[in-house]
PDB file of C-alpha atoms in Angstrom:
ATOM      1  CA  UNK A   1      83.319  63.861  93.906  1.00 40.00           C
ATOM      2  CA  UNK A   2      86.660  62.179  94.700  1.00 44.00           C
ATOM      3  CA  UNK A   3      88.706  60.487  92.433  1.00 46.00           C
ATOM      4  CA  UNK A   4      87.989  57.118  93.782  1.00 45.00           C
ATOM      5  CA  UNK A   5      84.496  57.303  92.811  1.00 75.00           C
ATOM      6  CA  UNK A   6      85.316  58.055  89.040  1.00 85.00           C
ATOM      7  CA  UNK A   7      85.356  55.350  87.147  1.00 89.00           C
ATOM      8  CA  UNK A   8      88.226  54.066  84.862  1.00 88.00           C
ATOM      9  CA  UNK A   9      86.333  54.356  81.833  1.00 91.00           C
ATOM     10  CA  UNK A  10      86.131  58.018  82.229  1.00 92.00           C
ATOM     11  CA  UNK A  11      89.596  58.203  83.510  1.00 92.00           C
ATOM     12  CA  UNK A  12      90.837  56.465  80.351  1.00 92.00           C
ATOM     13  CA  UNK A  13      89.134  59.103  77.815  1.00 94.00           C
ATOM     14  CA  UNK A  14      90.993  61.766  79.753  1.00 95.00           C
ATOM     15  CA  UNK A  15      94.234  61.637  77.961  1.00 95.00           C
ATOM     16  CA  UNK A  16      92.646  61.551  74.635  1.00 95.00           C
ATOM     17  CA  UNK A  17      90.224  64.558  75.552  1.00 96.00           C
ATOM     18  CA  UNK A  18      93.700  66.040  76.312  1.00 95.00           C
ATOM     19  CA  UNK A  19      95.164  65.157  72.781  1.00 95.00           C
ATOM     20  CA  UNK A  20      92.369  66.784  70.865  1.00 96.00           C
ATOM     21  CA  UNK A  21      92.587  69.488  73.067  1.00 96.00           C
ATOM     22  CA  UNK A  22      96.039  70.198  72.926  1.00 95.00           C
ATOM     23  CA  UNK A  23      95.487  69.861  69.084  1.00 96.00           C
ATOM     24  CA  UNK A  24      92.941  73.001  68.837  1.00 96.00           C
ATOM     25  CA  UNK A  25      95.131  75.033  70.928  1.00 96.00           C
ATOM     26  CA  UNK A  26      98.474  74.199  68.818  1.00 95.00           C
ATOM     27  CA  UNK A  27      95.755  75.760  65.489  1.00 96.00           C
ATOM     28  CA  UNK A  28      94.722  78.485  67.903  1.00 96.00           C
ATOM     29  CA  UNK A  29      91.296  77.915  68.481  1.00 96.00           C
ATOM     30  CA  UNK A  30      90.280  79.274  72.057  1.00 95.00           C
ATOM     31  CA  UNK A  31      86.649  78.172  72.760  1.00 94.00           C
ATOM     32  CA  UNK A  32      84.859  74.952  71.612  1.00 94.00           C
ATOM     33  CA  UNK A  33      81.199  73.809  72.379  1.00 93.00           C
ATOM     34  CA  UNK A  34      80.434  69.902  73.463  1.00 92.00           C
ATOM     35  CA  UNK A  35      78.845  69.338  69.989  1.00 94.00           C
ATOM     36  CA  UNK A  36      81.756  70.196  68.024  1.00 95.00           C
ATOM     37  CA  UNK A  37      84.314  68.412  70.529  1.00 95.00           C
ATOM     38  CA  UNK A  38      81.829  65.766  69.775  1.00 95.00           C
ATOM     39  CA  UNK A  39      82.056  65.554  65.890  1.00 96.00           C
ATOM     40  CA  UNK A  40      85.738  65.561  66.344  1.00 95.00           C
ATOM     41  CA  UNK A  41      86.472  62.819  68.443  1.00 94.00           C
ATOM     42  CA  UNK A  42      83.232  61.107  67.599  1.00 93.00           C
ATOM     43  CA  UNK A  43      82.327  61.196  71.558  1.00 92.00           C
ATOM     44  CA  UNK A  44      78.425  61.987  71.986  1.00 95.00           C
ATOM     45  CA  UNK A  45      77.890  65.737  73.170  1.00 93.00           C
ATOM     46  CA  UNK A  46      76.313  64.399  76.213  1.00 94.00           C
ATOM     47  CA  UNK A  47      79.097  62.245  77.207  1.00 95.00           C
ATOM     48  CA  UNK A  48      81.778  64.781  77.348  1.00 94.00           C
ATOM     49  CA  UNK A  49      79.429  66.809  79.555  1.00 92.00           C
ATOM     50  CA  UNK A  50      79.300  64.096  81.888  1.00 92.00           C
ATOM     51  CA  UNK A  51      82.669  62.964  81.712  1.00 93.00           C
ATOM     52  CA  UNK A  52      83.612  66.666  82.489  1.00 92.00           C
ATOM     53  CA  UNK A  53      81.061  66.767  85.245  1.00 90.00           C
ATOM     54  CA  UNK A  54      83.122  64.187  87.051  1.00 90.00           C
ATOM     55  CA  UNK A  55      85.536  67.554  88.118  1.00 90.00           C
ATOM     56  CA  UNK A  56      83.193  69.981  88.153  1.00 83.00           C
ATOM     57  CA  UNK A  57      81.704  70.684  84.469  1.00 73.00           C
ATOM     58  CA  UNK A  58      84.289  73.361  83.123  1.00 84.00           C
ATOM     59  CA  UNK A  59      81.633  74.660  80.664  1.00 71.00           C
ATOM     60  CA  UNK A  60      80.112  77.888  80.253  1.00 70.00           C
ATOM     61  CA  UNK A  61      75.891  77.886  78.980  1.00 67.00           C
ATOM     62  CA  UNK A  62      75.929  79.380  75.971  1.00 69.00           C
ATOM     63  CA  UNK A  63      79.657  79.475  75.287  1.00 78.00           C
ATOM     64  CA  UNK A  64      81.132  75.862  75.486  1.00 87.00           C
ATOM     65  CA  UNK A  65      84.885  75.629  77.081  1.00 93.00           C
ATOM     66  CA  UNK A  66      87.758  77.394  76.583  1.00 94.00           C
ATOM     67  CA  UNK A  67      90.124  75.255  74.894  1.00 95.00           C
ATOM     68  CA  UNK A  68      93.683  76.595  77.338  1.00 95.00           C
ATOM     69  CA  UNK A  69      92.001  76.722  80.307  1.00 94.00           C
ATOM     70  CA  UNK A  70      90.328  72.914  79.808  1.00 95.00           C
ATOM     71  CA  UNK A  71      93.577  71.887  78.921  1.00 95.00           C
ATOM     72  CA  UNK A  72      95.146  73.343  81.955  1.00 95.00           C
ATOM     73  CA  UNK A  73      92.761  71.741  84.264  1.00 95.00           C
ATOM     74  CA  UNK A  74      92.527  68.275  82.451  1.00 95.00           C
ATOM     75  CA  UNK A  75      96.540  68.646  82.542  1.00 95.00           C
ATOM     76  CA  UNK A  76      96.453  68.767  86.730  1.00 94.00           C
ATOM     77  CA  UNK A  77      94.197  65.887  86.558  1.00 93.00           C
ATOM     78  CA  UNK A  78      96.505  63.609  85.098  1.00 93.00           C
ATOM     79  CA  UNK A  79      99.342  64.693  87.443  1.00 92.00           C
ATOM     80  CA  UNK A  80     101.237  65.898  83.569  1.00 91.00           C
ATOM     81  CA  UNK A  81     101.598  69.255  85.003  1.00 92.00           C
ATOM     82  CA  UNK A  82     104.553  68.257  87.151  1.00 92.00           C
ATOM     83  CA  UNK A  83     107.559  66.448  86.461  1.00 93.00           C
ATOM     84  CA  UNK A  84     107.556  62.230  86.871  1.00 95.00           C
ATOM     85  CA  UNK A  85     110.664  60.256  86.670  1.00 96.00           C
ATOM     86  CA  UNK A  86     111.148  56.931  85.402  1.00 96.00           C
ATOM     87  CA  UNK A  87     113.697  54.347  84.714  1.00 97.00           C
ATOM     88  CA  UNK A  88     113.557  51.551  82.090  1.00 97.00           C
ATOM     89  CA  UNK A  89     114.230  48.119  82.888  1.00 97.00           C
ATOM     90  CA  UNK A  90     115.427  46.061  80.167  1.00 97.00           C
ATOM     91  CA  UNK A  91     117.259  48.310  77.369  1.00 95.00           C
ATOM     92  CA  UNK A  92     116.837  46.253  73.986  1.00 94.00           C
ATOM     93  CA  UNK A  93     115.086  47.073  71.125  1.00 94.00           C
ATOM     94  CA  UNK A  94     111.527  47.682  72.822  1.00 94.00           C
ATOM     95  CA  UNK A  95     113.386  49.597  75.954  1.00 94.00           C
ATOM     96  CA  UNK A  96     115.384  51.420  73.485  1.00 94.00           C
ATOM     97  CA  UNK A  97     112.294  52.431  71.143  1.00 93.00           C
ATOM     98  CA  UNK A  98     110.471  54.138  74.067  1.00 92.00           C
ATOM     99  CA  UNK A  99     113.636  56.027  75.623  1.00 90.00           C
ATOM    100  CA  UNK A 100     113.751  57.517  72.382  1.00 87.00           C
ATOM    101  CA  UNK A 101     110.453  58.895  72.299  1.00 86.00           C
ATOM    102  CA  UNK A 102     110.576  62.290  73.149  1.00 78.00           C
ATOM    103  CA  UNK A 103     106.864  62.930  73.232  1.00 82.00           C
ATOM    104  CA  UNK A 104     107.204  61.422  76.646  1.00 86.00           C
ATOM    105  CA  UNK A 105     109.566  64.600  77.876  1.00 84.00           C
ATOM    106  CA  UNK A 106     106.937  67.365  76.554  1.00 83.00           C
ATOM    107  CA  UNK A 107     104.053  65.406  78.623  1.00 87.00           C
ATOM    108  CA  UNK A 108     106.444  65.475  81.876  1.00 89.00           C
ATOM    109  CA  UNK A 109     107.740  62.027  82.080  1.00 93.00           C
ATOM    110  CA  UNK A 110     112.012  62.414  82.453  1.00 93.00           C
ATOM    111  CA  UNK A 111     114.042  59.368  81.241  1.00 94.00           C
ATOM    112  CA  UNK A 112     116.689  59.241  84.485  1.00 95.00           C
ATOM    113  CA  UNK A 113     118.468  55.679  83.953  1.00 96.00           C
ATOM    114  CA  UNK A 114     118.321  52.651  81.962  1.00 97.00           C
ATOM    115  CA  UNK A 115     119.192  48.855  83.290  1.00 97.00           C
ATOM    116  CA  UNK A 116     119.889  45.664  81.867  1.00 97.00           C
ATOM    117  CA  UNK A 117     121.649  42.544  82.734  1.00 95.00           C
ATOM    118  CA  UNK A 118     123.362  42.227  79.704  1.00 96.00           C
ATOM    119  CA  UNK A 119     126.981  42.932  80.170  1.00 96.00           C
ATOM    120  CA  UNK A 120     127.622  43.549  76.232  1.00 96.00           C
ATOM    121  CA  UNK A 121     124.603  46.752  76.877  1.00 96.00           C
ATOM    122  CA  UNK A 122     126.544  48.218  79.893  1.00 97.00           C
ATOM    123  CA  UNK A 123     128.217  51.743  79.238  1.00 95.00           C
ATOM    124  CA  UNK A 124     126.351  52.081  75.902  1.00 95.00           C
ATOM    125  CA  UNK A 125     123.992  55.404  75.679  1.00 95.00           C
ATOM    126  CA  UNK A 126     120.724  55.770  75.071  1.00 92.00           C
ATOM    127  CA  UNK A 127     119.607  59.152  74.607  1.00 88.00           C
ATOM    128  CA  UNK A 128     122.737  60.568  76.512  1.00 89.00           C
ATOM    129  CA  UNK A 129     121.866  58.478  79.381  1.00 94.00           C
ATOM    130  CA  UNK A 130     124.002  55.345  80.040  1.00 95.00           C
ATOM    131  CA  UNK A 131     122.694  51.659  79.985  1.00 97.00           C
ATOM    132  CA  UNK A 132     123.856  50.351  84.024  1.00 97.00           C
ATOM    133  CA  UNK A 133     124.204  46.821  85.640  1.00 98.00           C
ATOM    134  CA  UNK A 134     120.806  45.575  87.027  1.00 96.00           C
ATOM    135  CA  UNK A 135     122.577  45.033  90.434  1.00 96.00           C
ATOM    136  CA  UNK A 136     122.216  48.870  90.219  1.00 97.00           C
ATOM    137  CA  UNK A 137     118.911  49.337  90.239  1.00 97.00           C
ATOM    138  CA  UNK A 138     117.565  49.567  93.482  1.00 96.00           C
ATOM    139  CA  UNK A 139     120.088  51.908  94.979  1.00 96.00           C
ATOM    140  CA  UNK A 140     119.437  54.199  92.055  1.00 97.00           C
ATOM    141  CA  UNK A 141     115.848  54.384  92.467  1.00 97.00           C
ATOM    142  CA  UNK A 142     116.055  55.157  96.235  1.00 95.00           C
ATOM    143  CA  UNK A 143     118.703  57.742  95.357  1.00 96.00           C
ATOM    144  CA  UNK A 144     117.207  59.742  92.299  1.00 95.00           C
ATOM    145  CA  UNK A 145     113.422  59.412  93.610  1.00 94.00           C
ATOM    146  CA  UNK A 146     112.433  57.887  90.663  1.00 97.00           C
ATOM    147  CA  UNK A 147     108.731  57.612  90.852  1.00 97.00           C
ATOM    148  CA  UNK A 148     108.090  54.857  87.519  1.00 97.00           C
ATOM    149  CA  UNK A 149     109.545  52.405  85.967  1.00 97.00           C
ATOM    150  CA  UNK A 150     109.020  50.807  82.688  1.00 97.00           C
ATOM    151  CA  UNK A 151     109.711  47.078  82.312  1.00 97.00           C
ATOM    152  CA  UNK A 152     110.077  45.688  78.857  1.00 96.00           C
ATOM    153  CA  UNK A 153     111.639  42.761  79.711  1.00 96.00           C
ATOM    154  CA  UNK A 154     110.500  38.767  79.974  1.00 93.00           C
ATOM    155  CA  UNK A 155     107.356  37.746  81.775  1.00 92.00           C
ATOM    156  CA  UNK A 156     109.952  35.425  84.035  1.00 93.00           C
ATOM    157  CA  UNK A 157     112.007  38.029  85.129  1.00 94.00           C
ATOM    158  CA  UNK A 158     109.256  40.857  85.711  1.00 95.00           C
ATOM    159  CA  UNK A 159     107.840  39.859  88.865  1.00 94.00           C
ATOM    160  CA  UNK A 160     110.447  39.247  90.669  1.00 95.00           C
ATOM    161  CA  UNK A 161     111.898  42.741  89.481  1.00 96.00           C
ATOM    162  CA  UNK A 162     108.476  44.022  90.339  1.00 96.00           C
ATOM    163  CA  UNK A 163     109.117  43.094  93.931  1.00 94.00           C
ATOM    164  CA  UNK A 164     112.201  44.166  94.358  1.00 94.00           C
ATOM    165  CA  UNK A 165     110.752  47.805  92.827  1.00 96.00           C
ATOM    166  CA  UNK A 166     108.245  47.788  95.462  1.00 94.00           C
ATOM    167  CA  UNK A 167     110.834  47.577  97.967  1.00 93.00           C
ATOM    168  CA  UNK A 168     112.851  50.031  96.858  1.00 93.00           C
ATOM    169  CA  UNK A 169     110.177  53.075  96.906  1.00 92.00           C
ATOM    170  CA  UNK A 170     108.635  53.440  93.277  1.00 96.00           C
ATOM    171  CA  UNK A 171     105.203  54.548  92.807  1.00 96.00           C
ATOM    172  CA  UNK A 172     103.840  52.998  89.697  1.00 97.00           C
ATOM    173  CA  UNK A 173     105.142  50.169  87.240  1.00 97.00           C
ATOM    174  CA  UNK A 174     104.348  50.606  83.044  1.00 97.00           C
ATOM    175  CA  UNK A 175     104.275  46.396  82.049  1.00 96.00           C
ATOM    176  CA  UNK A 176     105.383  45.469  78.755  1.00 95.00           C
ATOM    177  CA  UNK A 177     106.091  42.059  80.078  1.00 93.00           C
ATOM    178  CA  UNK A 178     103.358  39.527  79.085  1.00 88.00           C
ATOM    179  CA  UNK A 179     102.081  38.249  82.809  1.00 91.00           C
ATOM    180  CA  UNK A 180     100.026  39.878  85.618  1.00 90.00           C
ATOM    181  CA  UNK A 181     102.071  41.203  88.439  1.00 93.00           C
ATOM    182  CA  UNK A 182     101.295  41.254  92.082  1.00 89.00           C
ATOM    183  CA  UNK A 183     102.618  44.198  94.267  1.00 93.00           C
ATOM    184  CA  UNK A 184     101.256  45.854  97.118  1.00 94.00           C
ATOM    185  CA  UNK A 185      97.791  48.255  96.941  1.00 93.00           C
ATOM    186  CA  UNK A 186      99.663  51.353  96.945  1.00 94.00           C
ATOM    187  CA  UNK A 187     101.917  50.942  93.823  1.00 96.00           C
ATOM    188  CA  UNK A 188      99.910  51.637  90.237  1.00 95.00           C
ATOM    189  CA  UNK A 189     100.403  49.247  87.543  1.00 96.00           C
ATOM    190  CA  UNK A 190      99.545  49.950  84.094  1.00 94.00           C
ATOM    191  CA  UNK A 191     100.078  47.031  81.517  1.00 93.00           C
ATOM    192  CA  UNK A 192     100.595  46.827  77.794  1.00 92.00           C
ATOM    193  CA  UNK A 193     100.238  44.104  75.993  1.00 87.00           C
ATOM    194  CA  UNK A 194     100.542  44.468  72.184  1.00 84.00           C
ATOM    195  CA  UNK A 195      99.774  41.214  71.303  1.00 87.00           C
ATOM    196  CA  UNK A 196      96.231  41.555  72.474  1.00 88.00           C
ATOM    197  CA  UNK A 197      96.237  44.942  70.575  1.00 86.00           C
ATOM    198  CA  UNK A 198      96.540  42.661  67.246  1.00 90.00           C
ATOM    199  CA  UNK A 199      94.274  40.251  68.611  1.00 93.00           C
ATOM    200  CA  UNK A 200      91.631  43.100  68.686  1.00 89.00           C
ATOM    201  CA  UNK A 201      92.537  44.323  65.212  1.00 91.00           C
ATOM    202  CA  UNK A 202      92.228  40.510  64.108  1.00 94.00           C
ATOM    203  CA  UNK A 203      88.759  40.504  65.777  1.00 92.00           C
ATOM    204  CA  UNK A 204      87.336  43.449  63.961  1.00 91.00           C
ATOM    205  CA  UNK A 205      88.802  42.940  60.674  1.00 93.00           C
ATOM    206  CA  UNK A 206      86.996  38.977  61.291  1.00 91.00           C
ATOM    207  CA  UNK A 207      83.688  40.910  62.051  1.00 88.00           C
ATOM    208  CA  UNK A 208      83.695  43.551  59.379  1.00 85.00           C
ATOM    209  CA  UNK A 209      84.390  40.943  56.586  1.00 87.00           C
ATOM    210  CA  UNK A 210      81.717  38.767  57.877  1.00 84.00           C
ATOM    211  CA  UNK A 211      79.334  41.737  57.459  1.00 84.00           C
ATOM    212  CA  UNK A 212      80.571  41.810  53.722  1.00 82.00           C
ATOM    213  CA  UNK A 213      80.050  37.986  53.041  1.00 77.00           C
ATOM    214  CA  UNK A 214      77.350  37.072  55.662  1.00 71.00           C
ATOM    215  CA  UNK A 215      77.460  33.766  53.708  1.00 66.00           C
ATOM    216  CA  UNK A 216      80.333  32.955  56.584  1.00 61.00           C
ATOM    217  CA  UNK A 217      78.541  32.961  59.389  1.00 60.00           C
ATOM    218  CA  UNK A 218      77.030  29.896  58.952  1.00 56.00           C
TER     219      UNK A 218
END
C-alpha cells in the first residue's frame, strides 16, 4: 500500500507508537505483544494491528514485535532516521523556547539558523547559533539546503514569508502563526495552534463537570 492511501489518522499515531516504543527499549524490554502495547497506550489490540498493517504488519503469531526492530522500521517511516534541517523564523520568546529544545536534535531535526527582523535580536546566540537579519533568509536557505522552517511569528507577516520560503526551495513549513497559509502542493505544512489546544482542554473540563452536576445541562 502506498503512503498516499494511508490515512492521516494513522499517520498521526505513528510518532506516539514511536514514543512508547522508544520508552520499552530505553527499560530494555525486547519483545511486546499487541495486547500489552494496548494496555499501555490505551490503543485497542486490534487497532495497532491494523495501523501496523498499513506497512506490512511487523508482527510475529505467537510472539508479538520486537520492540528495536519496530522502532527501527517505524523510525524510516517518519523520515527520523536521517538528518532534517530547519531554520526558525522569528527568534523571541516562542522561537527561542523551541531552539532550545534539544529533544528535537536526538529525533534528527538540526537547528542551522535563526531570523528576525528585529535589529536589537541580530548577533545575539541562541544555542551557539546566531540570530541574522530577515533580508538573509532566502539566500541562506538556498545555500545550507535547509529542508524546514519553523515560523513563530505574526499571522500578518507569515504568509507572505511563507511565499517567499516556497520560492526559495524549502520542503515543509511548522506554523505557529495563527492563520492558514497557502503554498504550492508540493511543500508540507504542519500547523500549531495552542490556543485551540486550551480551547479543547476548556471543552472537556465543560463536559466532565457537566457529568458531575447534570443539573447544568438544562
Amino acid at each position: 500500500m502506498s503512503e498516499k492511501e494511508i490515512s492521516q489518522a494513522v499517520i498521526s499515531r505513528l510518532p506516539r507508537y514511536f514514543r512508547y516504543l522508544g520508552d520499552l527499549k530505553e527499560r530494555g524490554i525486547e519483545r511486546i505483544s499487541s495486547q500489552e502495547l494496548s494496555d499501555i497506550m490505551k490503543v485497542t489490540a486490534s487497532q495497532i494491528r491494523q495501523d501496523f498493517n498499513n506497512f506490512g504488519g511487523f508482527g510475529q503469531q505467537g510472539y508479538g514485535y520486537n520492540v528495536g526492530y519496530l522502532y527501527d522500521e517505524i523510525s524510516k517511516i517518519l523520515g527520523i532516521d536521517k538528518q532534517h534541517s530547519l531554520v526558525i523564523v522569528g527568534a523571541g520568546h516562542l522561537g527561542k523556547a523551541l531552539a532550545g529544545y534539544t529533544n528535537f536534535t536526538r529525533r534528527g531535526f538540526v537547528f542551522k539558523g535563526a531570523f528576525d527582523c528585529n535589529p536589537e535580536l541580530y548577533g545575539t546566540m541562541i544555542r551557539n547559533v546566531e540570530v541574522r537579519p530577515i533580508e538573509e533568509l532566502e539566500d541562506f536557505v538556498r545555500n545550507n539546503n535547509i529542508e524546514i522552517a519553523v515560523l513563530t511569528i505574526p499571522k500578518e507577516q507569515a504568509v507572505p514569508m511563507a511565499q517567499k520560503l516556497a520560492g526559495c526551495g524549502i520542503k515543509a513549513i511548522w506554523n505557529f502563526a495563527h492563520v492558514d497559509l497557502e503554498v504550492p502542493n508540493n511543500i508540507q505544512v504542519e500547523n500549531v495552534h495552542l490556543s485551540d489546544s486550551l480551547m479543547k482542554l476548556s471543552y472537556n473540563i465543560n463536559r466532565y463537570e457537566k457529568t458531575l452536576n447534570p443539573s447544568q445541562n438544562k
